[in-house]
PDB file of C-alpha atoms in Angstrom:
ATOM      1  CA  UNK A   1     248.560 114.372 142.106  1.00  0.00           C
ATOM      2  CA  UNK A   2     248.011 117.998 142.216  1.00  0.00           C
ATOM      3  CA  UNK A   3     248.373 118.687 146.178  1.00  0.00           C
ATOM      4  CA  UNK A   4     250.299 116.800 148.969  1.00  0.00           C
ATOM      5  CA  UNK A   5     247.741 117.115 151.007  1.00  0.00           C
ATOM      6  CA  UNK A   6     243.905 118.803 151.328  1.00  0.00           C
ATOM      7  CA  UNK A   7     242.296 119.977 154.461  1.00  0.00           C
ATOM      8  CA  UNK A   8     238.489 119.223 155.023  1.00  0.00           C
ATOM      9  CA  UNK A   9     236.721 120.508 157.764  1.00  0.00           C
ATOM     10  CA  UNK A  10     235.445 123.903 159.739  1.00  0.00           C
ATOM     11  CA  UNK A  11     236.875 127.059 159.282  1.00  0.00           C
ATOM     12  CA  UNK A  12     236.478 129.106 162.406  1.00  0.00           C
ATOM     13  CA  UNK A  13     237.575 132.573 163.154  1.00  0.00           C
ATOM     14  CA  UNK A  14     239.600 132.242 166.460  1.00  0.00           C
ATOM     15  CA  UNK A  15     238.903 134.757 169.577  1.00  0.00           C
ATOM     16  CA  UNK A  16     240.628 134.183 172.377  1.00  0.00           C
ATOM     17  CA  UNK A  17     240.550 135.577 175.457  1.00  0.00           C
ATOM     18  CA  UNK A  18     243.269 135.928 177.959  1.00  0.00           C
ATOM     19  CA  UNK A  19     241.784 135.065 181.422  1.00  0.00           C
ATOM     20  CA  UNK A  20     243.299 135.421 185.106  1.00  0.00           C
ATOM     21  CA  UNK A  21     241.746 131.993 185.360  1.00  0.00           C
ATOM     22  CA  UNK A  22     238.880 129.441 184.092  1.00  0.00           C
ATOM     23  CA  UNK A  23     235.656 130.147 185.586  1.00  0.00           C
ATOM     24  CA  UNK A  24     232.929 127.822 187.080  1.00  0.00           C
ATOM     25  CA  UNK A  25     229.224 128.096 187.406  1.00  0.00           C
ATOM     26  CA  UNK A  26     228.237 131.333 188.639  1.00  0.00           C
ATOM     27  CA  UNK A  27     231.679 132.760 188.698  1.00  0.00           C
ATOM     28  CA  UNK A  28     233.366 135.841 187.517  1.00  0.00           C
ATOM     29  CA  UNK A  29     236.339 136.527 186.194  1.00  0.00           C
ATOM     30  CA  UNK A  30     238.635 138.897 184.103  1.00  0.00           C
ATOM     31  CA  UNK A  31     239.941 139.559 180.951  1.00  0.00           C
ATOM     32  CA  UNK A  32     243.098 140.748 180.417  1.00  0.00           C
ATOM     33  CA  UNK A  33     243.773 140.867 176.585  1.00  0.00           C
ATOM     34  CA  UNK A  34     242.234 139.444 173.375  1.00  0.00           C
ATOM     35  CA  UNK A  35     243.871 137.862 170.451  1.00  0.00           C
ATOM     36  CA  UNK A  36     241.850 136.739 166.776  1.00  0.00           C
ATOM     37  CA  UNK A  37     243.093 134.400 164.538  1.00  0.00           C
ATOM     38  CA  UNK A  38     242.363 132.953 161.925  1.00  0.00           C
ATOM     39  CA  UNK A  39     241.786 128.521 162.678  1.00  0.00           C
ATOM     40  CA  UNK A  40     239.323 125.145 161.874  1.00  0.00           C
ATOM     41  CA  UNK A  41     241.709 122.237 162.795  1.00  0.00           C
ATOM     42  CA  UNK A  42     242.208 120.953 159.213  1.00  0.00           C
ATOM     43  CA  UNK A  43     243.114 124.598 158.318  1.00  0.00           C
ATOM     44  CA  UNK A  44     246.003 124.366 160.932  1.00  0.00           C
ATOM     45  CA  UNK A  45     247.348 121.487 160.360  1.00  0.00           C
ATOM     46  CA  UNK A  46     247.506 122.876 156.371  1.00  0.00           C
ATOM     47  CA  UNK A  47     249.412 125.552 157.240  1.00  0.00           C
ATOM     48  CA  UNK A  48     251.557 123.458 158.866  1.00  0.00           C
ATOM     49  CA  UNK A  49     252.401 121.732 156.007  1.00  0.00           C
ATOM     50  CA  UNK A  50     252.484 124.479 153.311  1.00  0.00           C
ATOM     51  CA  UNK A  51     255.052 125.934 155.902  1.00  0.00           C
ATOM     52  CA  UNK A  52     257.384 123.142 155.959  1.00  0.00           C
ATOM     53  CA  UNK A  53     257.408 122.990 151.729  1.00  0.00           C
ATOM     54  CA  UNK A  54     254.069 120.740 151.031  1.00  0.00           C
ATOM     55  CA  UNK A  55     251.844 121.517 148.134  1.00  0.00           C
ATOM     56  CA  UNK A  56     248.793 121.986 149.770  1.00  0.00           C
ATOM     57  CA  UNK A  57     244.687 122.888 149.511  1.00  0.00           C
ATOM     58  CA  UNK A  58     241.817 123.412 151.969  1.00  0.00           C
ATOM     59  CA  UNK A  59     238.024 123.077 151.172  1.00  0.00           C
ATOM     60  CA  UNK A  60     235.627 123.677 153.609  1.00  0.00           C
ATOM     61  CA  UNK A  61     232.759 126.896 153.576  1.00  0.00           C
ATOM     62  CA  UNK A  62     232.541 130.521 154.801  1.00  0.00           C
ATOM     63  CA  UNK A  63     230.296 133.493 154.332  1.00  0.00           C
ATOM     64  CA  UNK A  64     230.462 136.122 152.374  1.00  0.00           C
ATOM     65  CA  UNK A  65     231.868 138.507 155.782  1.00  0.00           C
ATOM     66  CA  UNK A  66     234.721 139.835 157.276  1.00  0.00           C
ATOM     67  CA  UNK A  67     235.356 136.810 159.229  1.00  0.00           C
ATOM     68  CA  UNK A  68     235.283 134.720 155.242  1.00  0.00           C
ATOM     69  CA  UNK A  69     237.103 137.573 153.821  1.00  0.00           C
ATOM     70  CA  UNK A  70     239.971 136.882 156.300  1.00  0.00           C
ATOM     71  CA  UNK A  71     240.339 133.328 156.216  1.00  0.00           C
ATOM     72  CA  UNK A  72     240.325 133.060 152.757  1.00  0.00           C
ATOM     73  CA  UNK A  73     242.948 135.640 152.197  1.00  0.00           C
ATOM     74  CA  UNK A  74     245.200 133.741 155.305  1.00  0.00           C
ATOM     75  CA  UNK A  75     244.908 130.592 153.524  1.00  0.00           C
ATOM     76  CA  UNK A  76     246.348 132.259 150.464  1.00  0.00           C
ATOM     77  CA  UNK A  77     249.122 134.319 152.193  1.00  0.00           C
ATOM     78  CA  UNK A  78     250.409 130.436 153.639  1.00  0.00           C
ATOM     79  CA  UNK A  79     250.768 129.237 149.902  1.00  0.00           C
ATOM     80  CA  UNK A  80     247.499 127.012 150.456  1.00  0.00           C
ATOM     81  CA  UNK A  81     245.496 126.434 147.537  1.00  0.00           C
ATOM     82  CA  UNK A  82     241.761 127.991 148.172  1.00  0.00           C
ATOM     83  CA  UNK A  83     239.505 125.876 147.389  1.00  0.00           C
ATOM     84  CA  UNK A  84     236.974 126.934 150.255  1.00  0.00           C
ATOM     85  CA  UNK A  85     233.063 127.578 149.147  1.00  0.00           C
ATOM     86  CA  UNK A  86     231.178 130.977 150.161  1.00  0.00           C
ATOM     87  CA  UNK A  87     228.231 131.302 150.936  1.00  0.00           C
ATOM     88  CA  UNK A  88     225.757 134.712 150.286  1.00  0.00           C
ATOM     89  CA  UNK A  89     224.131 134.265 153.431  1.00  0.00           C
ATOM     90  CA  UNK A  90     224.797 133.579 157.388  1.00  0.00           C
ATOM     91  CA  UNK A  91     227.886 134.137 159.147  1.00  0.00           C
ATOM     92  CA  UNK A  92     231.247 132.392 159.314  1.00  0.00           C
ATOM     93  CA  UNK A  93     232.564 130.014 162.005  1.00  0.00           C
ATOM     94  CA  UNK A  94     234.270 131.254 164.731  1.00  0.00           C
ATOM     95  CA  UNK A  95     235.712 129.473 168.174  1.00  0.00           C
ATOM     96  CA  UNK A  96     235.506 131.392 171.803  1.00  0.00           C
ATOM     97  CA  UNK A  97     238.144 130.637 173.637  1.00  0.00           C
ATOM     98  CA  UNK A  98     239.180 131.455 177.274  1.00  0.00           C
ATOM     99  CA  UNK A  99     243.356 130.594 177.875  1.00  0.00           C
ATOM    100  CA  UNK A 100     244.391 130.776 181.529  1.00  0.00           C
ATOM    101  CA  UNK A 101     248.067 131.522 182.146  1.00  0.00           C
ATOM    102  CA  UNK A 102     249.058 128.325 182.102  1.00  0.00           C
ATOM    103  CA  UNK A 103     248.146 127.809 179.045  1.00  0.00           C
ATOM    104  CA  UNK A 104     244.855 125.778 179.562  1.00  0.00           C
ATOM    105  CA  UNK A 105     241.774 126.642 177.771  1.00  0.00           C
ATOM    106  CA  UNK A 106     237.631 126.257 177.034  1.00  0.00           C
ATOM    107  CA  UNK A 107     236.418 126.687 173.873  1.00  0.00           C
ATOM    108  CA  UNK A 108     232.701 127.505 172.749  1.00  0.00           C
ATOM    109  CA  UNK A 109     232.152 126.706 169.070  1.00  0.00           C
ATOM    110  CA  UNK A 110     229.305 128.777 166.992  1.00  0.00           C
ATOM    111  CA  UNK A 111     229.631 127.041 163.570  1.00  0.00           C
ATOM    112  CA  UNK A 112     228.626 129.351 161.386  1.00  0.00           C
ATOM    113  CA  UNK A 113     227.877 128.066 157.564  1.00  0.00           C
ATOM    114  CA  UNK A 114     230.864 125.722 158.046  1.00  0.00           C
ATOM    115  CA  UNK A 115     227.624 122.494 158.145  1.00  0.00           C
ATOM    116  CA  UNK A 116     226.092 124.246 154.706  1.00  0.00           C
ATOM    117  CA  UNK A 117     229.042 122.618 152.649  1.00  0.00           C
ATOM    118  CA  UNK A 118     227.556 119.881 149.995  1.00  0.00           C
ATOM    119  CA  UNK A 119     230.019 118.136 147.788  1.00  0.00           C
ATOM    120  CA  UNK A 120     229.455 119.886 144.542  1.00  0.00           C
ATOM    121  CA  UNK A 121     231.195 122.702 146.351  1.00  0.00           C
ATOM    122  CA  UNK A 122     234.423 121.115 146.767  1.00  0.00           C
ATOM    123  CA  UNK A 123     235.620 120.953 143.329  1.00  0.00           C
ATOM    124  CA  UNK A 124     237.109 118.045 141.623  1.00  0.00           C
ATOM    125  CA  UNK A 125     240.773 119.791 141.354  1.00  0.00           C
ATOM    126  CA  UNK A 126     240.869 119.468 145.274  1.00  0.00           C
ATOM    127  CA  UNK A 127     240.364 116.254 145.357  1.00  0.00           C
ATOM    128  CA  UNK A 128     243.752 115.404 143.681  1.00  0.00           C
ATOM    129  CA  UNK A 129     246.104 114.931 146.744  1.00  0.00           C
ATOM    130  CA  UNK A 130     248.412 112.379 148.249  1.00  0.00           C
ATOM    131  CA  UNK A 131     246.253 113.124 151.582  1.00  0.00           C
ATOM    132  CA  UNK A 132     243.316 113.844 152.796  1.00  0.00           C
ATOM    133  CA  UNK A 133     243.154 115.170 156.201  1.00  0.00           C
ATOM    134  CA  UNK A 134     239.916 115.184 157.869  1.00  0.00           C
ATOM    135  CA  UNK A 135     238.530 117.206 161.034  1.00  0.00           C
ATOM    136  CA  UNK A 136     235.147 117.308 162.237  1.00  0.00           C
ATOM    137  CA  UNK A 137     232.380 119.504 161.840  1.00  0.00           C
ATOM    138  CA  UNK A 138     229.722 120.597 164.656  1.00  0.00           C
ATOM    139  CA  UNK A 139     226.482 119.317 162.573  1.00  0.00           C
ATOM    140  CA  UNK A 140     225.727 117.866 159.388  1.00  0.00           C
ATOM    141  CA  UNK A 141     229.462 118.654 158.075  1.00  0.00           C
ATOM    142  CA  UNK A 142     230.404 114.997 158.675  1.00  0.00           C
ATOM    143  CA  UNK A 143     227.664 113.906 155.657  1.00  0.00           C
ATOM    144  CA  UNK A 144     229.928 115.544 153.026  1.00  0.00           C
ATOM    145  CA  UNK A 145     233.146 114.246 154.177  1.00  0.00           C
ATOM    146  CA  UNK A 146     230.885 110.715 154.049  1.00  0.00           C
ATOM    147  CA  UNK A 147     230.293 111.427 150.004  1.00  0.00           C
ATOM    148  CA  UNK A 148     233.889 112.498 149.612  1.00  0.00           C
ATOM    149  CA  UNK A 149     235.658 109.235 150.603  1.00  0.00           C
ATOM    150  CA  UNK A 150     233.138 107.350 148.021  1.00  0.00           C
ATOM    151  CA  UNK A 151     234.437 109.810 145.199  1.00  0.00           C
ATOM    152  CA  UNK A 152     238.076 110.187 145.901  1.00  0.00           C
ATOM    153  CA  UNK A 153     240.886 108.143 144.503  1.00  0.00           C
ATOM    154  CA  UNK A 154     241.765 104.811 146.166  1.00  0.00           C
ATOM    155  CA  UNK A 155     245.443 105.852 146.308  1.00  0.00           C
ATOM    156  CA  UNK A 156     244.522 108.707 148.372  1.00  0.00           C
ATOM    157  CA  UNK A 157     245.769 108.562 151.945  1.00  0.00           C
ATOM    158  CA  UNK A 158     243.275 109.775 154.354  1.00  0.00           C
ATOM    159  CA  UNK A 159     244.218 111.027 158.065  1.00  0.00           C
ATOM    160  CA  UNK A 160     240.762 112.118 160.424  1.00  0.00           C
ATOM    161  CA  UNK A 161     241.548 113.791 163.662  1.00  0.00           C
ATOM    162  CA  UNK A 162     238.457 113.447 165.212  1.00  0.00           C
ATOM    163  CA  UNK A 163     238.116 115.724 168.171  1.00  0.00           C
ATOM    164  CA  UNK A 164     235.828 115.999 170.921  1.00  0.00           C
ATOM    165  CA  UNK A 165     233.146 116.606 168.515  1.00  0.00           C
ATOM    166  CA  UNK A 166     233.183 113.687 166.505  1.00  0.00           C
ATOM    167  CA  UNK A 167     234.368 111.113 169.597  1.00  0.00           C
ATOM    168  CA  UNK A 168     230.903 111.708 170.893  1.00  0.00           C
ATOM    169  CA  UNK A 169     228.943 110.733 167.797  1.00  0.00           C
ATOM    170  CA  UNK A 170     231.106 107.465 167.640  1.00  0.00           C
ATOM    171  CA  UNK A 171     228.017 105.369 165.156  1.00  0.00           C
ATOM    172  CA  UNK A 172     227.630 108.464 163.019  1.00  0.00           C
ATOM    173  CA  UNK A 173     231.556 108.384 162.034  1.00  0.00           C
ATOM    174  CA  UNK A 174     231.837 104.706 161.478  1.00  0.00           C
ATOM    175  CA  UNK A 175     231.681 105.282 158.061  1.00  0.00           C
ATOM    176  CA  UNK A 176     234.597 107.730 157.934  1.00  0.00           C
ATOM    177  CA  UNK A 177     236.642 105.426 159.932  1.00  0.00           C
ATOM    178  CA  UNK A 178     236.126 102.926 157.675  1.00  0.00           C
ATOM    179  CA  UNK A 179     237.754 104.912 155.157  1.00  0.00           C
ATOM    180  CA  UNK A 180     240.775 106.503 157.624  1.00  0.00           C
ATOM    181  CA  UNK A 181     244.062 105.379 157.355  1.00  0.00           C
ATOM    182  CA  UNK A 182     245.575 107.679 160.000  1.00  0.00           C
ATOM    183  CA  UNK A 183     243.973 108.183 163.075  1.00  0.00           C
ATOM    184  CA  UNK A 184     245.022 111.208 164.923  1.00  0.00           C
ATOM    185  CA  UNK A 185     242.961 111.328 168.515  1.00  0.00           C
ATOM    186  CA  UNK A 186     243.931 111.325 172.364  1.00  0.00           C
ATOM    187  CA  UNK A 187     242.969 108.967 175.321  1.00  0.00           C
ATOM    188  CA  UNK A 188     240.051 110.521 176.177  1.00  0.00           C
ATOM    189  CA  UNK A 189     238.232 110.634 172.908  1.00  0.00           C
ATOM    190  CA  UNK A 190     239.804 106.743 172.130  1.00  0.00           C
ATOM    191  CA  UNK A 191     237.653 105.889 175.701  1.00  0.00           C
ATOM    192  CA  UNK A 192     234.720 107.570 174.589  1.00  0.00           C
ATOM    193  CA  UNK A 193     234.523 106.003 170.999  1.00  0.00           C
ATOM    194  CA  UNK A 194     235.258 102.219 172.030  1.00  0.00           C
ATOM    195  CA  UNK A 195     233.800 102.087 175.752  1.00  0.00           C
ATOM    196  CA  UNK A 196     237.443 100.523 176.695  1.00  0.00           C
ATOM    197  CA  UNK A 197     240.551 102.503 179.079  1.00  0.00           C
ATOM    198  CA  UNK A 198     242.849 100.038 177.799  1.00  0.00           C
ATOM    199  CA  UNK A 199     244.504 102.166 175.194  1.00  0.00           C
ATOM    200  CA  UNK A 200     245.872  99.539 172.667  1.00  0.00           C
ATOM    201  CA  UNK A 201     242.935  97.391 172.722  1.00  0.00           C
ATOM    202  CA  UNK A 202     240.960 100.876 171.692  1.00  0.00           C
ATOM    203  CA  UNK A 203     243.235 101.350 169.107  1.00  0.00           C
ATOM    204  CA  UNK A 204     243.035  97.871 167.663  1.00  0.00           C
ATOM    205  CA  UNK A 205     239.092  98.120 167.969  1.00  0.00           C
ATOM    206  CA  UNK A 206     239.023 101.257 165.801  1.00  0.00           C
ATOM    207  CA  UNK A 207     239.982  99.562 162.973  1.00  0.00           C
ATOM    208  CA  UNK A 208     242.561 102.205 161.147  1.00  0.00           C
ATOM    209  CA  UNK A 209     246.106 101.156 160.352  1.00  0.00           C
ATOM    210  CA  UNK A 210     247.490 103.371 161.876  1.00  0.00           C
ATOM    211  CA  UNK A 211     246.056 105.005 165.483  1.00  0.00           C
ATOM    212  CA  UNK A 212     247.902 107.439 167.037  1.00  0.00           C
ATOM    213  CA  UNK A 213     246.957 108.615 170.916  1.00  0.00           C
ATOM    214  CA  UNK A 214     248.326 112.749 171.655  1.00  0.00           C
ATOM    215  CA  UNK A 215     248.894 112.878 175.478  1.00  0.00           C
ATOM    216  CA  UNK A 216     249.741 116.906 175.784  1.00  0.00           C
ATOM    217  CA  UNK A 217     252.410 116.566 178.763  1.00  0.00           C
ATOM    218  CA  UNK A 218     252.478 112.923 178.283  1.00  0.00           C
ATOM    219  CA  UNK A 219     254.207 113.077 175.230  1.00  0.00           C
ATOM    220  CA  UNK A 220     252.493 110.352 172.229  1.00  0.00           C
ATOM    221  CA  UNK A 221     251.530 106.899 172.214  1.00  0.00           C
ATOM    222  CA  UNK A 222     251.181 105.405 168.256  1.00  0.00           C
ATOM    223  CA  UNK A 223     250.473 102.036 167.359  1.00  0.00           C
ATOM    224  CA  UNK A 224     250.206 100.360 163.533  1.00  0.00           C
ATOM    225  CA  UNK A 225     251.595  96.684 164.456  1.00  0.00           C
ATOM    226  CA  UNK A 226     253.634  97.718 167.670  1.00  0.00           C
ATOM    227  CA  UNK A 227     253.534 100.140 169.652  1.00  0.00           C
ATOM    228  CA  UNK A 228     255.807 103.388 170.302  1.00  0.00           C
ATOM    229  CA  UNK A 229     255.437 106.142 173.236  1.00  0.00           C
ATOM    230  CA  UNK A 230     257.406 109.240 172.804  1.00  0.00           C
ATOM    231  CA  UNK A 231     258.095 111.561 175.488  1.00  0.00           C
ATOM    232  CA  UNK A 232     256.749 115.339 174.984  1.00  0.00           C
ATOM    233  CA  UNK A 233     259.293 118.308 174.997  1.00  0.00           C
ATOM    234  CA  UNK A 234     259.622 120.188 177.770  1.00  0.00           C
ATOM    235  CA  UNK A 235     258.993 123.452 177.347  1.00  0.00           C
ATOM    236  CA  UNK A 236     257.074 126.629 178.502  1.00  0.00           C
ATOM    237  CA  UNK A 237     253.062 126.647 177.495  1.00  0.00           C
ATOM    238  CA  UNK A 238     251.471 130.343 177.030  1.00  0.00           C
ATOM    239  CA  UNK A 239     248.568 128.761 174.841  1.00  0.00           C
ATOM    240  CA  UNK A 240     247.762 125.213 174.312  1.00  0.00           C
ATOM    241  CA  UNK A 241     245.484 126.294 170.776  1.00  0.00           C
ATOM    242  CA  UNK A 242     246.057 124.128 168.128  1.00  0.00           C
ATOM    243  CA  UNK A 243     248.946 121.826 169.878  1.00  0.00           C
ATOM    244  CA  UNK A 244     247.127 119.054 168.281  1.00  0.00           C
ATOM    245  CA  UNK A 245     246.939 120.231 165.571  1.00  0.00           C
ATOM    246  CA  UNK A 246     250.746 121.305 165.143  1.00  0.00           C
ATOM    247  CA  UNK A 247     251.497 117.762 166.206  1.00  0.00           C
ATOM    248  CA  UNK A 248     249.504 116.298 163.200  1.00  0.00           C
ATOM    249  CA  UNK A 249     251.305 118.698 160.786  1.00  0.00           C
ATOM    250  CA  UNK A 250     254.633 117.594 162.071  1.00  0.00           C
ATOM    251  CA  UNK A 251     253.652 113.982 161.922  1.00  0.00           C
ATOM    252  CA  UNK A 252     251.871 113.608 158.549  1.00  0.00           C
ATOM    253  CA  UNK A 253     255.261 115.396 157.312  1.00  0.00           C
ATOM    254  CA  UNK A 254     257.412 113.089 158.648  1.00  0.00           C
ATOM    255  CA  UNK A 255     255.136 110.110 157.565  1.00  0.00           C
ATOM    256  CA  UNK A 256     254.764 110.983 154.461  1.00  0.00           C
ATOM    257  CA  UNK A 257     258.200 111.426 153.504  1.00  0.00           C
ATOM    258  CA  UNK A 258     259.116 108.106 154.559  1.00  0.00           C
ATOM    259  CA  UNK A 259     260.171 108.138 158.305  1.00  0.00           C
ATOM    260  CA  UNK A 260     258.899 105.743 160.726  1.00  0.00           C
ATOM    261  CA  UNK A 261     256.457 105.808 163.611  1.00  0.00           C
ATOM    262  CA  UNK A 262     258.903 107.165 166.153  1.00  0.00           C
ATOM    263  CA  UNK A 263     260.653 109.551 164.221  1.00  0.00           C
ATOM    264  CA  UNK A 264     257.282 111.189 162.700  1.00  0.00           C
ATOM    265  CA  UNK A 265     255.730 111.077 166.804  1.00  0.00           C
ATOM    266  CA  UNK A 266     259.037 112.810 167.480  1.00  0.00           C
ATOM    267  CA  UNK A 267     258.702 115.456 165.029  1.00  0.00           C
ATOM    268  CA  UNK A 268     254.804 115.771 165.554  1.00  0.00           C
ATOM    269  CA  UNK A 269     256.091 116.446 169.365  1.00  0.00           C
ATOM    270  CA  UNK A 270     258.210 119.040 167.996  1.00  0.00           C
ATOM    271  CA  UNK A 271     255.965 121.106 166.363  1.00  0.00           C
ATOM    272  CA  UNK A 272     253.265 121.302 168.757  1.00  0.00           C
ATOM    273  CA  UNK A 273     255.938 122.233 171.456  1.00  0.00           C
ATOM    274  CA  UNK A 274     257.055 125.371 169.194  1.00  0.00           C
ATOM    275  CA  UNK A 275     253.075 126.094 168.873  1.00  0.00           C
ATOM    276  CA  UNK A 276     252.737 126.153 172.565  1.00  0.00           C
ATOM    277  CA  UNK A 277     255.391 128.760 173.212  1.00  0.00           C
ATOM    278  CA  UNK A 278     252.817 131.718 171.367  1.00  0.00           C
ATOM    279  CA  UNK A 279     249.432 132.538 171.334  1.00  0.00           C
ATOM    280  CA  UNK A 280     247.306 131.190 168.791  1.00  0.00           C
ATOM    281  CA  UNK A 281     247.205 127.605 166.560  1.00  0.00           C
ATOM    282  CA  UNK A 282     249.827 128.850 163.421  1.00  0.00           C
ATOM    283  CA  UNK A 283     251.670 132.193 165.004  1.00  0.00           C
ATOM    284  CA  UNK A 284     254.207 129.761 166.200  1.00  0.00           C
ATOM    285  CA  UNK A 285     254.489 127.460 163.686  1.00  0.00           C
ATOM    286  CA  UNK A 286     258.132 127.195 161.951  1.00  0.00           C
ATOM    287  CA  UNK A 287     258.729 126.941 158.255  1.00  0.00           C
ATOM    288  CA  UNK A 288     261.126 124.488 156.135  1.00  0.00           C
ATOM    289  CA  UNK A 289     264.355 125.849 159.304  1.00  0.00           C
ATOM    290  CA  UNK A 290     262.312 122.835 161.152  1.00  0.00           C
ATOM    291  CA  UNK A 291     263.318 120.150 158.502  1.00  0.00           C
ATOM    292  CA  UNK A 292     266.966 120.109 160.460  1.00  0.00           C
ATOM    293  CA  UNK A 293     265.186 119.014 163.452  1.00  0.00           C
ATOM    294  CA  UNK A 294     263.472 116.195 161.589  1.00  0.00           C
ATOM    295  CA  UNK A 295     267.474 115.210 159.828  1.00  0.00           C
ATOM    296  CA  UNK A 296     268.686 114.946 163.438  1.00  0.00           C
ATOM    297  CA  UNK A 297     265.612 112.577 164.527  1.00  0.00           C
ATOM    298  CA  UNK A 298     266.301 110.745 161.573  1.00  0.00           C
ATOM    299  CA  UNK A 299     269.559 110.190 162.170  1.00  0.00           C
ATOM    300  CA  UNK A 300     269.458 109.499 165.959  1.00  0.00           C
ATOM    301  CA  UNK A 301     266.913 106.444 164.782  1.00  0.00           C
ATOM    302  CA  UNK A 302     269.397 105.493 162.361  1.00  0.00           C
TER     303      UNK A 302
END
């Protein structure tokens, strides 16, 4: 294979805003600094990996704008492979988001192009990767990713953090959980897709072999045959952006290289602790230093 592993999903152009607190209905509040980034979940989690020493690729769509311009060139500048399509018209994706000072955040999503992407613009050469790692789109995105797990090798590994977004349109997914092998989700969007608060019987519903349940504070359930929870790292949280997705880089890594469920939840719980510490879903993301961290896990479960 060509790639370790391929993102598909949005690309968004992060804006957040630093907020004295979350407001409600009819509220006011302030702003008290502004940070852009360049995101899309599958994007993050990527980098993630092209950090730590993967071969890696992304495919998704942008326009042909400043916002395009800049996450094409910051997929490039993280040794990712781009393989994203542009488009001559509309605007790229971008994410508002509003971070409190502890950390906690709303988002408002305006996505762009990002649902324009049809599978003859993902090109073939993507394609050829170890692992697929899904994330969802706002609209009609989901239909391509559909098309791509009828085209794509059966040896390919596929991963599908589903988010908010796609938890909600449970029947219009079942087809891409049909084809996941890694499901990457938390408690709240397990409820929502299976009707059930019960946790394991959720997971076992879902059908994936593998189901794995991100609790922020609350550290990380997984389950594919037993069951492991894994405390999170205690640390100090300036901006929760992209902590799940940091936790999916650091997992899939671990996974992928052999280690078992606990060790890869440990090392998943890892990187989304150092992403926590900064602003933004990559600033804080370590490169190949990390793997030391994973040796240690290793051989503590030795």
């Amino acid at each position: 294979m060509k790639f370790d592993a391929t993102g598909l999903g949005a690309l968004n152009m992060d804006q957040l805003h630093m907020v004295d607190r979350i407001a409600g209905p009819d509220e006011e509040t302030f702003v008290s600094g502004f940070i852009e980034s360049c995101g899309g979940s599958a994007a993050n989690t990527i980098i993630g990996l092209s950090r730590l020493g993967m071969r890696t690729a992304c495919t998704g769509k942008v326009s042909d704008d400043r916002e395009g311009a800049l996450l094409r060139e910051n997929l490039r500048s993280e040794g990712v492979a781009d393989h994203v399509a542009v488009s001559g018209s509309g605007r790229s994706g971008r994410v508002m988001g509003f971070v409190d000072p502890e950390g906690s955040r709303t988002l408002y999503v305006d996505p762009g192009v990002n649902d324009s992407l049809r599978l003859h613009e993902i090109p073939d050469e993507a394609l050829e990767t170890r692992l697929l790692h899904l994330t969802s789109f706002a609209g009609e995105g989901l239909r391509v990713q559909r098309e791509v797990l009828e085209v794509i090798d059966g040896s390919v590994t596929v991963s599908l953090d589903p988010g908010h977004l796609y938890a909600v349109r449970s029947r219009e997914i079942s087809g891409i959980l049909e084809g996941t092998d890694i499901l990457l989700t938390n408690q709240r969007e397990l409820e929502i897709m299976t009707g059930h608060t019960d946790p394991a019987r959720a997971a076992e519903e879902l059908g994936p072999d593998m189901v794995v349940m991100k609790m922020g504070a609350g550290g990380v359930r997984a389950w594919n045959g037993r069951e492991v929870h894994v405390p999170a790292l205690k640390v100090k949280c300036r901006d929760s952006t992209g902590a799940g997705d940091a936790f999916n880089a650091g997992f899939l890594y671990a996974w992928m290289k052999g280690h078992g469920l606990e060790v890869s939840c440990r090392f998943g719980n890892y990187l989304a602790s150092r992403c926590i510490q900064g602003y933004g879903a990559t600033g804080s993301l370590p490169g190949q230093e990390a793997l030391r961290v994973l040796e240690e896990y290793a051989v503590d479960d030795g």
